[in-house]
mmCIF file of C-alpha atoms in Angstrom:
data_model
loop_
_atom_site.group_PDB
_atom_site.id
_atom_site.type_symbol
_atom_site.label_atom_id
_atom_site.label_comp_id
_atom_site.label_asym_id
_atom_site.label_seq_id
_atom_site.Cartn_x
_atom_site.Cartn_y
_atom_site.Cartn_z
ATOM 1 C CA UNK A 1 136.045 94.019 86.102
ATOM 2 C CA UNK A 2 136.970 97.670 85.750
ATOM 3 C CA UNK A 3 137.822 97.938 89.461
ATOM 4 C CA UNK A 4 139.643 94.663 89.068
ATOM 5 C CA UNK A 5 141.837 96.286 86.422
ATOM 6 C CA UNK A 6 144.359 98.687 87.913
ATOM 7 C CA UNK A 7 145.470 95.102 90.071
ATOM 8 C CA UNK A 8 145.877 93.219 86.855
ATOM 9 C CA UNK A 9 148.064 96.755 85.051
ATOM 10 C CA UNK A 10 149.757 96.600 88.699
ATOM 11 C CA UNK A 11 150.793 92.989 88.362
ATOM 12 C CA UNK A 12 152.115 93.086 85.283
ATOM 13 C CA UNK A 13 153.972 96.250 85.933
ATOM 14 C CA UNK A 14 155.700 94.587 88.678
ATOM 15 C CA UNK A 15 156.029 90.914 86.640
ATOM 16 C CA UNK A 16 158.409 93.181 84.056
ATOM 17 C CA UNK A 17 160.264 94.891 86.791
ATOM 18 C CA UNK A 18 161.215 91.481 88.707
ATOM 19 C CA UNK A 19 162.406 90.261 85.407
ATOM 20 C CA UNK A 20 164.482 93.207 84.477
ATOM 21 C CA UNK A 21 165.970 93.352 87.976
ATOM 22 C CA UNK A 22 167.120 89.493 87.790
ATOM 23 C CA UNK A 23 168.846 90.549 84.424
ATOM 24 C CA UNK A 24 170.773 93.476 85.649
ATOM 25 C CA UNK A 25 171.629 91.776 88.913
ATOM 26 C CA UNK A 26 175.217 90.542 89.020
ATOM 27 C CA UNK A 27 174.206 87.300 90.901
ATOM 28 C CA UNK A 28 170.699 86.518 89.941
ATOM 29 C CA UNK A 29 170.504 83.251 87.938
ATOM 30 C CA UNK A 30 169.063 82.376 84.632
ATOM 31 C CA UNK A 31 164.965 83.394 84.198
ATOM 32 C CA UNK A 32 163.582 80.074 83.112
ATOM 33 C CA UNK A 33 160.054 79.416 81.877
ATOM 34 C CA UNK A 34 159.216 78.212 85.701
ATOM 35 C CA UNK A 35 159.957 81.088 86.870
ATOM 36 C CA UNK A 36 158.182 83.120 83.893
ATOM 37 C CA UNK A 37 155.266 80.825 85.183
ATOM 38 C CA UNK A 38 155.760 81.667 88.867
ATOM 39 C CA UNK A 39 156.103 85.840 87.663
ATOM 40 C CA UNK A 40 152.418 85.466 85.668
ATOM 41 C CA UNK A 41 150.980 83.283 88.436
ATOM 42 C CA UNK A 42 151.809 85.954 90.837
ATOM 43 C CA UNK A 43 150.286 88.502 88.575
ATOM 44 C CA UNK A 44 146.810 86.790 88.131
ATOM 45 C CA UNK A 45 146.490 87.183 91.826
ATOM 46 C CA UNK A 46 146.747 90.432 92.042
ATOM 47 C CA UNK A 47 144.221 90.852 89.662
ATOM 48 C CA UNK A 48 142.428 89.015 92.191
ATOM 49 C CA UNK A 49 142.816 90.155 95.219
ATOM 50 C CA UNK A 50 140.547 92.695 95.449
ATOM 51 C CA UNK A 51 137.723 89.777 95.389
ATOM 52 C CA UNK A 52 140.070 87.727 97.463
ATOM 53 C CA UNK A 53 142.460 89.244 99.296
ATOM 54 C CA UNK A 54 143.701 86.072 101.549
ATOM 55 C CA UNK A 55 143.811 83.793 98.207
ATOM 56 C CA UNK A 56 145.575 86.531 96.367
ATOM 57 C CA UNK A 57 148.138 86.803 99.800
ATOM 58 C CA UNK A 58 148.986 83.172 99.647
ATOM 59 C CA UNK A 59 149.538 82.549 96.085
ATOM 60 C CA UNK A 60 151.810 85.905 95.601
ATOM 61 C CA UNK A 61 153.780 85.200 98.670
ATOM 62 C CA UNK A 62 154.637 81.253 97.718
ATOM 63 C CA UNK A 63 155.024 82.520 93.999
ATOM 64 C CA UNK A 64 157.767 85.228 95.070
ATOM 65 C CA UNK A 65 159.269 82.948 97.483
ATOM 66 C CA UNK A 66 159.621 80.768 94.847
ATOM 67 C CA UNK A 67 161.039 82.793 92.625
ATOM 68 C CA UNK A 68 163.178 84.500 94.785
ATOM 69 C CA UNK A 69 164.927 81.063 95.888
ATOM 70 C CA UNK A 70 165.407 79.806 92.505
ATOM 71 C CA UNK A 71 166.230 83.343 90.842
ATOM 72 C CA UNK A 72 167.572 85.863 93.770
ATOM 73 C CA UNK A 73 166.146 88.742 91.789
ATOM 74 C CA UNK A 74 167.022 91.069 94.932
ATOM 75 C CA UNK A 75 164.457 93.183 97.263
ATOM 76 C CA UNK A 76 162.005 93.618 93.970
ATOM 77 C CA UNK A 77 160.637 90.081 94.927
ATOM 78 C CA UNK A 78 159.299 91.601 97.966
ATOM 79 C CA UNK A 79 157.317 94.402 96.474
ATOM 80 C CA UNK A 80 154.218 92.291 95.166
ATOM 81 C CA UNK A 81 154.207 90.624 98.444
ATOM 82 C CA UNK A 82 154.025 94.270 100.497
ATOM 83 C CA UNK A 83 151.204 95.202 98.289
ATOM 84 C CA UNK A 84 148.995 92.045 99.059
ATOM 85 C CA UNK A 85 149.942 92.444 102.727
ATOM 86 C CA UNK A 86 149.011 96.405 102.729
ATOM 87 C CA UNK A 87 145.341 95.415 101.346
ATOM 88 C CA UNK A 88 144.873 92.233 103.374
ATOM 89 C CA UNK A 89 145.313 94.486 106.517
ATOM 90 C CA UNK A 90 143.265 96.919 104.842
ATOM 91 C CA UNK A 91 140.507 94.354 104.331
ATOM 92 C CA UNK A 92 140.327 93.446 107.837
ATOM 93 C CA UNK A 93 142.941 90.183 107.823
ATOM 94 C CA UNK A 94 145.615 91.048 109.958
ATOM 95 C CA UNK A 95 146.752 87.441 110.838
ATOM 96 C CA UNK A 96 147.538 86.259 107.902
ATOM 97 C CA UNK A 97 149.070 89.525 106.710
ATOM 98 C CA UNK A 98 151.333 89.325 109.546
ATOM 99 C CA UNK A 99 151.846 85.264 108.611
ATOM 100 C CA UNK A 100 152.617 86.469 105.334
ATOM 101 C CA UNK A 101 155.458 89.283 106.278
ATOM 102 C CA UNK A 102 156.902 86.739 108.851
ATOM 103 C CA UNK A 103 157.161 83.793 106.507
ATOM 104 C CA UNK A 104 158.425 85.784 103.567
ATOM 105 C CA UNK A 105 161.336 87.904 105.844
ATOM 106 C CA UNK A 106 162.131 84.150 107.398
ATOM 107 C CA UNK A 107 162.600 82.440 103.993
ATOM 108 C CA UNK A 108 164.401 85.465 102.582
ATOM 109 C CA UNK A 109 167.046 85.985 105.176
ATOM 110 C CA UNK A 110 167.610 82.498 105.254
ATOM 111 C CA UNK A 111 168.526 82.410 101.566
ATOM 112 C CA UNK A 112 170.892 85.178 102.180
ATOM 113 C CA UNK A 113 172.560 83.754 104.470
ATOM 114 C CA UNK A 114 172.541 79.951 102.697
ATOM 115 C CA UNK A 115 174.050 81.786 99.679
ATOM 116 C CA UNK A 116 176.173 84.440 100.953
ATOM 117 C CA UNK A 117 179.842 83.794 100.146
ATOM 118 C CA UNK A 118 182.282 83.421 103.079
ATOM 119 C CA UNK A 119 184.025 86.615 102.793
ATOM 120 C CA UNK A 120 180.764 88.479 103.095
ATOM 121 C CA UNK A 121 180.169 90.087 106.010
ATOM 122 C CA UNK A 122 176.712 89.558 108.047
ATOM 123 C CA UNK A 123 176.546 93.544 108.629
ATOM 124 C CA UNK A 124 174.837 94.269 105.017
ATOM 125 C CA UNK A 125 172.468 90.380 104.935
ATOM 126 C CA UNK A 126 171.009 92.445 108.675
ATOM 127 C CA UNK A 127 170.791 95.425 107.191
ATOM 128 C CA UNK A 128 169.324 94.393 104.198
ATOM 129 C CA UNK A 129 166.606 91.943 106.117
ATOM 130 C CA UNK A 130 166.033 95.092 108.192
ATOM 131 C CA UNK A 131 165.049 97.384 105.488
ATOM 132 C CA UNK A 132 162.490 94.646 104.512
ATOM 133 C CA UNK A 133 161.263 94.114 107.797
ATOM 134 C CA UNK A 134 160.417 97.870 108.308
ATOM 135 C CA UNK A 135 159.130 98.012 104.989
ATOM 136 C CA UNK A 136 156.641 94.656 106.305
ATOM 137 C CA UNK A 137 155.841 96.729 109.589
ATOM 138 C CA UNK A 138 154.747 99.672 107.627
ATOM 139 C CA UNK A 139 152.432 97.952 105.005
ATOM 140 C CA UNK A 140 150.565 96.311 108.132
ATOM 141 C CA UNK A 141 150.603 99.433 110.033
ATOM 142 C CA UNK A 142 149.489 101.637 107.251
ATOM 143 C CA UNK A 143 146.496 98.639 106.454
ATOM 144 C CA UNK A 144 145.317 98.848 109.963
ATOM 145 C CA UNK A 145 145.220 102.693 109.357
ATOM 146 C CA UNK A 146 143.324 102.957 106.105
ATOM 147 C CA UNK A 147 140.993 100.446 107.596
ATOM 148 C CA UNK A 148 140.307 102.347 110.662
ATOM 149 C CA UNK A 149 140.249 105.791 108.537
ATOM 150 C CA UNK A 150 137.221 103.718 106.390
ATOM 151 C CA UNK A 151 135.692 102.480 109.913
ATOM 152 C CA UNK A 152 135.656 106.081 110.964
ATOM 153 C CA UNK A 153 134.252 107.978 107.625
ATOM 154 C CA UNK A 154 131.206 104.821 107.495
ATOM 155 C CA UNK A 155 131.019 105.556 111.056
ATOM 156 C CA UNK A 156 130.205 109.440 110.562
ATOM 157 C CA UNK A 157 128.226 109.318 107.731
ATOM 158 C CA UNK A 158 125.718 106.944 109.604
ATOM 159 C CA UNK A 159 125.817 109.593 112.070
ATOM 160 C CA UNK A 160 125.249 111.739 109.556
ATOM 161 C CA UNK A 161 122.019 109.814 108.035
ATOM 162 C CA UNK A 162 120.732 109.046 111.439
ATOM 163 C CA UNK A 163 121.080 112.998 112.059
ATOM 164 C CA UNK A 164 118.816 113.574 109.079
ATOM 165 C CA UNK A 165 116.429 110.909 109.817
ATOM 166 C CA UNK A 166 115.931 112.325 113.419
ATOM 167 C CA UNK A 167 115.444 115.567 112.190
ATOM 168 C CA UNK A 168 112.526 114.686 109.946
ATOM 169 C CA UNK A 169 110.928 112.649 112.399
ATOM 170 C CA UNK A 170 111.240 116.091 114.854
ATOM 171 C CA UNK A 171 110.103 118.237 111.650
ATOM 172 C CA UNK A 172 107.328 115.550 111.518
ATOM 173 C CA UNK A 173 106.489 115.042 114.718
ATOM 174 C CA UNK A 174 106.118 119.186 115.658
ATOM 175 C CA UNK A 175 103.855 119.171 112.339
ATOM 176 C CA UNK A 176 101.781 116.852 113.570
ATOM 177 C CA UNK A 177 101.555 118.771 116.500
ATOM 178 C CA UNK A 178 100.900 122.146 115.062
ATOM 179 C CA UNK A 179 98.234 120.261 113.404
ATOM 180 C CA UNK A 180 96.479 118.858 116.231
ATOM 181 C CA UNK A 181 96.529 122.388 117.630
ATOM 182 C CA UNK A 182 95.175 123.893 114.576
ATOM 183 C CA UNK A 183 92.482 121.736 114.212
ATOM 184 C CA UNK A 184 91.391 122.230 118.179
ATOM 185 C CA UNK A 185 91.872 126.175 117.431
ATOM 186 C CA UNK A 186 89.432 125.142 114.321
ATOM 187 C CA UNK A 187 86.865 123.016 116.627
ATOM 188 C CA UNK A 188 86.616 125.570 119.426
ATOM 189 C CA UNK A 189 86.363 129.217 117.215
ATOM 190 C CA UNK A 190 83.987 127.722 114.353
ATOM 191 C CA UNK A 191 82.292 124.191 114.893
ATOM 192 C CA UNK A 192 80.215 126.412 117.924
ATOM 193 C CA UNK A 193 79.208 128.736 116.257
ATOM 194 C CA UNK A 194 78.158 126.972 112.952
ATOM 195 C CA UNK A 195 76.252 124.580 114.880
ATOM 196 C CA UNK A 196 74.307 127.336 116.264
ATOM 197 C CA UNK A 197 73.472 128.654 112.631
ATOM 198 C CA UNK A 198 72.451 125.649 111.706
ATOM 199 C CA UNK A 199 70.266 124.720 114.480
ATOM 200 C CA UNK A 200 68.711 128.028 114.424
ATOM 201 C CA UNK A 201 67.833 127.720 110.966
ATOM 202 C CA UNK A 202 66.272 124.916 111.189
ATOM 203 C CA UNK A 203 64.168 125.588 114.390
ATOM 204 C CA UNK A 204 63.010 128.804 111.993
ATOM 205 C CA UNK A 205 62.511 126.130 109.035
ATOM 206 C CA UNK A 206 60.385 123.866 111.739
ATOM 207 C CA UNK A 207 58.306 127.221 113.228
ATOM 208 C CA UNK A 208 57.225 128.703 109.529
ATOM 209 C CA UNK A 209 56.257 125.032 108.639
ATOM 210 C CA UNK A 210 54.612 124.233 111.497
ATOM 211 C CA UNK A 211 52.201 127.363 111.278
ATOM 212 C CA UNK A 212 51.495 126.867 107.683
ATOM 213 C CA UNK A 213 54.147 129.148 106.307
ATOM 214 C CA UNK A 214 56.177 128.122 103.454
ATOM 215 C CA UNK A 215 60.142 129.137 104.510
ATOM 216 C CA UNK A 216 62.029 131.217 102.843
ATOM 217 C CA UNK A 217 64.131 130.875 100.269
ATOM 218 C CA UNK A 218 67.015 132.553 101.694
ATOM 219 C CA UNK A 219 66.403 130.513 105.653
ATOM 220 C CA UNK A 220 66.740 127.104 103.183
ATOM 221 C CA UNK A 221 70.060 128.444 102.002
ATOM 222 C CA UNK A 222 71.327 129.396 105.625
ATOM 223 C CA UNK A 223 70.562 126.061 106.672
ATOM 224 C CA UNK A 224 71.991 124.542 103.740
ATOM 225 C CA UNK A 225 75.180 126.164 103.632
ATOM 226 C CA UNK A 226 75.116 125.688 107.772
ATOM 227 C CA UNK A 227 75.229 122.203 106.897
ATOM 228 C CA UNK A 228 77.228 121.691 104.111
ATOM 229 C CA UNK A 229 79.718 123.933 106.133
ATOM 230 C CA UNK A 230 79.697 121.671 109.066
ATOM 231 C CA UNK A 231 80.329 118.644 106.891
ATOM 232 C CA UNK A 232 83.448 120.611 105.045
ATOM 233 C CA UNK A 233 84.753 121.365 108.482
ATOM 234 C CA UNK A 234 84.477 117.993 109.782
ATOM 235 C CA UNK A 235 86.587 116.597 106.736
ATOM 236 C CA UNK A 236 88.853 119.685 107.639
ATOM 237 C CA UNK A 237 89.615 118.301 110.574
ATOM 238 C CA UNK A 238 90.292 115.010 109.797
ATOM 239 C CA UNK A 239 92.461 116.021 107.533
ATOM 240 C CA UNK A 240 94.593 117.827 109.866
ATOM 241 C CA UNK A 241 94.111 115.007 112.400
ATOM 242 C CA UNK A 242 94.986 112.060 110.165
ATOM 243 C CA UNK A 243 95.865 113.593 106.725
ATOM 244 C CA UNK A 244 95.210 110.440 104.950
ATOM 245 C CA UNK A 245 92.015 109.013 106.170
ATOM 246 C CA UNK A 246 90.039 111.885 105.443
ATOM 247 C CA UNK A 247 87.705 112.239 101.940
ATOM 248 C CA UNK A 248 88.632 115.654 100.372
ATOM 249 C CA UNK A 249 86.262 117.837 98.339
ATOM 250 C CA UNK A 250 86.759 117.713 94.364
ATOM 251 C CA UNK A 251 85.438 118.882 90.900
ATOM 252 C CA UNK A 252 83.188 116.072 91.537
ATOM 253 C CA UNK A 253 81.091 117.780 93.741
ATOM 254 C CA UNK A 254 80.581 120.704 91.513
ATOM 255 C CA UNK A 255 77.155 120.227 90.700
ATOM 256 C CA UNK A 256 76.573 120.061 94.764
ATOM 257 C CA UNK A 257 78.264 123.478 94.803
ATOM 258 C CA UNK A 258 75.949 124.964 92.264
ATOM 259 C CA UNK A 259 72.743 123.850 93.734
ATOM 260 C CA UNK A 260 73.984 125.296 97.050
ATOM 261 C CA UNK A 261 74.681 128.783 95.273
ATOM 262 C CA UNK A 262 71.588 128.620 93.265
ATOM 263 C CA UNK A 263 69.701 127.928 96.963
ATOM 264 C CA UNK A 264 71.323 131.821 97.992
ATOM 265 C CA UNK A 265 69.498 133.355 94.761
ATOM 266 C CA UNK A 266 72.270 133.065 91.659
ATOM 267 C CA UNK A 267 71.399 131.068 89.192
ATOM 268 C CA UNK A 268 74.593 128.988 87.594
ATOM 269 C CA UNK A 269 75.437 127.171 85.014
ATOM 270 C CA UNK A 270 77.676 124.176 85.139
ATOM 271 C CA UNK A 271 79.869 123.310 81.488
ATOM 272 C CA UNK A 272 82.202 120.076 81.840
ATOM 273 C CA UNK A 273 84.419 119.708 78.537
ATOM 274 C CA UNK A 274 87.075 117.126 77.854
ATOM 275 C CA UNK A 275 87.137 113.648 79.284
ATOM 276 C CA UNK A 276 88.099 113.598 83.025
ATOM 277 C CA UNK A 277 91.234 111.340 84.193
ATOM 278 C CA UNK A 278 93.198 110.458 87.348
ATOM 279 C CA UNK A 279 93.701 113.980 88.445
ATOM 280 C CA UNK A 280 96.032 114.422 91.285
ATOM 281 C CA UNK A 281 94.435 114.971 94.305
ATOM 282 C CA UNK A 282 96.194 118.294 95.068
ATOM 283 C CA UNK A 283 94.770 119.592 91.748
ATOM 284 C CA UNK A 284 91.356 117.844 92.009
ATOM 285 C CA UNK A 285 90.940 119.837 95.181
ATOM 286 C CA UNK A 286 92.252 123.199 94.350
ATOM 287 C CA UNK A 287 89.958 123.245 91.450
ATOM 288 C CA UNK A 288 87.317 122.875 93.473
ATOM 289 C CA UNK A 289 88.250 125.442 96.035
ATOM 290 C CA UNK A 290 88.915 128.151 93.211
ATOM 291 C CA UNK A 291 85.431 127.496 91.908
ATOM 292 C CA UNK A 292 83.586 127.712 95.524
ATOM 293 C CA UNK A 293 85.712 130.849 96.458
ATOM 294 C CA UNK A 294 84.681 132.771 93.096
ATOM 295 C CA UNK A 295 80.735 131.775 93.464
ATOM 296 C CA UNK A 296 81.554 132.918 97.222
ATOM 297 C CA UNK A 297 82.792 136.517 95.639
ATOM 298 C CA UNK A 298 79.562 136.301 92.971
ATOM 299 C CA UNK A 299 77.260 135.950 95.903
ATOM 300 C CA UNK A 300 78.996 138.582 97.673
ATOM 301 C CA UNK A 301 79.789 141.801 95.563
ATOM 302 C CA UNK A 302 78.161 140.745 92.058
ATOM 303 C CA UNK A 303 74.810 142.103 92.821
ATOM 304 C CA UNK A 304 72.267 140.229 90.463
ATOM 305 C CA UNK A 305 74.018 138.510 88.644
ATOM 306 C CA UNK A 306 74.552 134.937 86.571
ATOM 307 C CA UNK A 307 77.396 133.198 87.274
ATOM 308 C CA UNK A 308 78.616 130.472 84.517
ATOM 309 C CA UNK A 309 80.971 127.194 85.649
ATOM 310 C CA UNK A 310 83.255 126.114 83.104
ATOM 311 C CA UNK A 311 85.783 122.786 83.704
ATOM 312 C CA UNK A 312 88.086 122.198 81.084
ATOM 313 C CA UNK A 313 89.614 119.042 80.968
ATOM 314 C CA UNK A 314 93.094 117.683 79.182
ATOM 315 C CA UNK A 315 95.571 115.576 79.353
ATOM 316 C CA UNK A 316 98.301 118.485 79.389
ATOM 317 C CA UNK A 317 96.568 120.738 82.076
ATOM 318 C CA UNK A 318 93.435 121.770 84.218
ATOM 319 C CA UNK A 319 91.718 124.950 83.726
ATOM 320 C CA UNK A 320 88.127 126.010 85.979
ATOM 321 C CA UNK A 321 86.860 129.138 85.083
ATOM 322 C CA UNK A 322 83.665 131.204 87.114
ATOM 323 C CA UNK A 323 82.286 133.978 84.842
ATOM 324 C CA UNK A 324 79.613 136.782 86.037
ATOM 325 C CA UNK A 325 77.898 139.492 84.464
ATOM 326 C CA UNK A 326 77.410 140.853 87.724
ATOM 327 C CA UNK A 327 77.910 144.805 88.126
ATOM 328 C CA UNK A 328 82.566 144.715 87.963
ATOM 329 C CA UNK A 329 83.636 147.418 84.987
ATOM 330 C CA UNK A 330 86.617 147.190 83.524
ATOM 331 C CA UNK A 331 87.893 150.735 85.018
ATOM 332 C CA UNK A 332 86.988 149.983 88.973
ATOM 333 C CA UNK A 333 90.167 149.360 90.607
ATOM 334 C CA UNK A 334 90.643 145.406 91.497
ATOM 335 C CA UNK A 335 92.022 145.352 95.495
ATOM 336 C CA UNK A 336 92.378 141.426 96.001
ATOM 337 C CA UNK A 337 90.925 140.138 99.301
ATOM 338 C CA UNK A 338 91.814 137.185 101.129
ATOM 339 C CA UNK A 339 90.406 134.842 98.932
ATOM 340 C CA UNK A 340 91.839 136.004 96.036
ATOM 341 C CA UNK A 341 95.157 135.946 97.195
ATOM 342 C CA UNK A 342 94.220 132.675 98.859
ATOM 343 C CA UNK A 343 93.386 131.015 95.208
ATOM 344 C CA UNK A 344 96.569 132.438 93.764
ATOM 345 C CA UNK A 345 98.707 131.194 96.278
ATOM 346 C CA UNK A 346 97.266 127.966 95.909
ATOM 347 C CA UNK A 347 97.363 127.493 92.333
ATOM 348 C CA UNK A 348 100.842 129.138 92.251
ATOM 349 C CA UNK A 349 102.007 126.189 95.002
ATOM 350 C CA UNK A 350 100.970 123.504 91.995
ATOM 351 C CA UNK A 351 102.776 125.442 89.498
ATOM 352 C CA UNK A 352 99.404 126.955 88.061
ATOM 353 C CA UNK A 353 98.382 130.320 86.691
ATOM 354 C CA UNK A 354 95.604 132.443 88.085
ATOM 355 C CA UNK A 355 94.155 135.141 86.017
ATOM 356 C CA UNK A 356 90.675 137.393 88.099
ATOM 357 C CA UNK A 357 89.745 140.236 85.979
ATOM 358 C CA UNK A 358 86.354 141.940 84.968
ATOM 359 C CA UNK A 359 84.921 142.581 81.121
ATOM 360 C CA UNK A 360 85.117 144.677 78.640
ATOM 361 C CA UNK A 361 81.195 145.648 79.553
ATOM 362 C CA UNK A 362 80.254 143.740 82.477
ATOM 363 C CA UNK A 363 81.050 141.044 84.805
ATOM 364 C CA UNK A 364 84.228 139.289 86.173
ATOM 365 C CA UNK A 365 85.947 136.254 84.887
ATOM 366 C CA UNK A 366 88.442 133.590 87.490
ATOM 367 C CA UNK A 367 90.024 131.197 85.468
ATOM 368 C CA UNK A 368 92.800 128.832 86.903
ATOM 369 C CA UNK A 369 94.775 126.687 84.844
ATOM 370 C CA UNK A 370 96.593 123.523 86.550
ATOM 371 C CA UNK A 371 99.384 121.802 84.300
ATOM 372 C CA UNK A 372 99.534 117.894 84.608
ATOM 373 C CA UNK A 373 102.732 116.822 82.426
ATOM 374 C CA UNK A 374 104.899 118.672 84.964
ATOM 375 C CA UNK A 375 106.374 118.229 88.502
ATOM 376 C CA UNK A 376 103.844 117.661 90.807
#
């Protein structure tokens, strides 16, 4: 109703100007409540037209013809009729528009020249008619304009859209293919070689039990780790083959994690706090990537050394912490590796906060911290 208003103001702004133009004019007759009716009839429809332009064309055009017989209020008859003919043709209906200019300029010159008083020449009833006709001719032409102008701005911005929609599909398609090559790179450089590892551990595992030897703790752990790695690279893969088929690691595997690390010779110690919810996946994963690269970096430069598993859980946030009391002071200089800076950048991408630093005495503490009442 809003939009429907400026039609209604419109109407009735032209309603008072046809009445005040048939009381100035010298040979308009007297406004009578018929005509009053016809004025407010012809205003109602132009608070209509918008919905329905054709209705709104017919009723204005009989209304001012009408009035126009009975009153002779001049050329301000014609001006509602110009506006329902300019937004007919804008609308698409450019038959009856034209109907509408045709019958109107027919019926009005033939007033004029019913009514025109003998001395009166025919020069000013032609010139008159043909101000009115070029006003018609414009209102259709500049209809058929706005509504090609409209055509052409719907037209581009579907080209527009259907530029953007080919584009992602390209940006799709060429990550799906970087993908595919990735994973092949993946398949050729390490699933080789970790097979190898494995099966050599285990033909090793096979030999010491077969001559009555009990295998090592540390050939267990190779051949754990050779398998556990195969089975992380396989879901690696079918991730970057079909990202949403595949089963991705999360905290709930933790405890798998520690056994596998206590298998290598550091003992750990798993602490779950909170209650856990519907993490996002993103999170749920990068938690449990921060917590196997830190055990990694335990096993690796700690020495002998405990390392202690903390997941905190809450409904405002994530946090996984791994703490050592490996051989890290406080005063060595920390030079962050590629897994460092690969568990910052990941917690960082889910608007996280990594912290790696060592003790006051001894040891080194990674704690992550994942907020969940934020963009995700």
């Amino acid at each position: 109703m809003r939009r429907d208003l400026p039609y209604a103001l419109g109407g009735l702004a032209l309603g008072v100007l046809l009445l005040g133009n048939a009381a100035l004019t010298p040979d308009a007759a007297t406004v009578e409540v018929l005509d009053v009716a016809l004025i407010l009839a012809m205003a109602v429809a132009l608070a209509g037209c918008r919905r329905y332009p054709v209705v709104a064309l017919g009723v204005v055009t009989v209304a001012m013809l009408a009035v126009h017989l009975r009153v002779h209020p001049g050329v301000s008859a014609a001006f509602p009729v110009l506006g329902t003919v300019y937004l007919a043709a804008w609308r698409g209906h450019r038959s009856a528009a034209v109907v509408a200019s045709l019958a109107f300029l027919g019926c009005f010159l033939a007033r004029d020249i019913s009514v025109a008083p003998p001395g009166q020449p025919g020069q000013v009833i032609v010139e008159r008619t043909a101000l009115l006709f070029g006003w018609f001719v414009a209102a259709n032409v500049a209809g058929l304009v706005g509504r090609q102008r409209r055509a052409y701005l719907e037209q581009v911005e579907q080209r527009a859209v259907e530029a953007e929609r080919t584009r992602e599909e390209m940006a799709l398609r060429r990550a799906g293919e970087e993908r595919l090559r990735i994973a092949r790179d993946l398949h050729d450089s390490l699933t080789h070689s970790i097979s190898v590892i494995k099966v050599q551990a285990g033909i090793a595992v096979h030999l010491a039990r077969k001559h009555g030897e009990a295998p090592s703790a540390a050939l267990l752990a190779i051949q754990e780790a050779s398998g556990a790695a195969m089975r992380e690279l396989r879901t690696t893969l079918d991730v970057l083959r079909a990202p949403t088929d595949a089963d991705r690691v999360g905290l709930a595997r933790v405890d798998e994690l520690a056994e596998r690390t206590r298998a290598v010779g550091v003992p750990v110690q798993v602490t779950v706090t909170g209650q856990r919810g519907d993490l996002p996946d993103e999170v749920d994963q990068a938690g449990y990537r921060v917590i196997q690269e830190a055990l990694t970096n335990v096993a690796r430069h700690a020495g002998p050394a405990t390392a202690h598993i903390q997941v905190e859980y809450d409904p405002a946030g994530l946090t996984v912490a791994v703490t050592d009391d490996g051989r890290a002071s406080p005063g060595e200089p920390l030079t962050p590796g590629v897994g460092l800076r690969g568990m910052r950048e990941r917690v960082s991408a889910l608007g996280g906060t990594l912290r790696a630093a060592a003790h006051d005495d001894h040891g080194f503490t990674v704690r992550a911290t994942f907020p969940l009442d934020g963009p995700r």
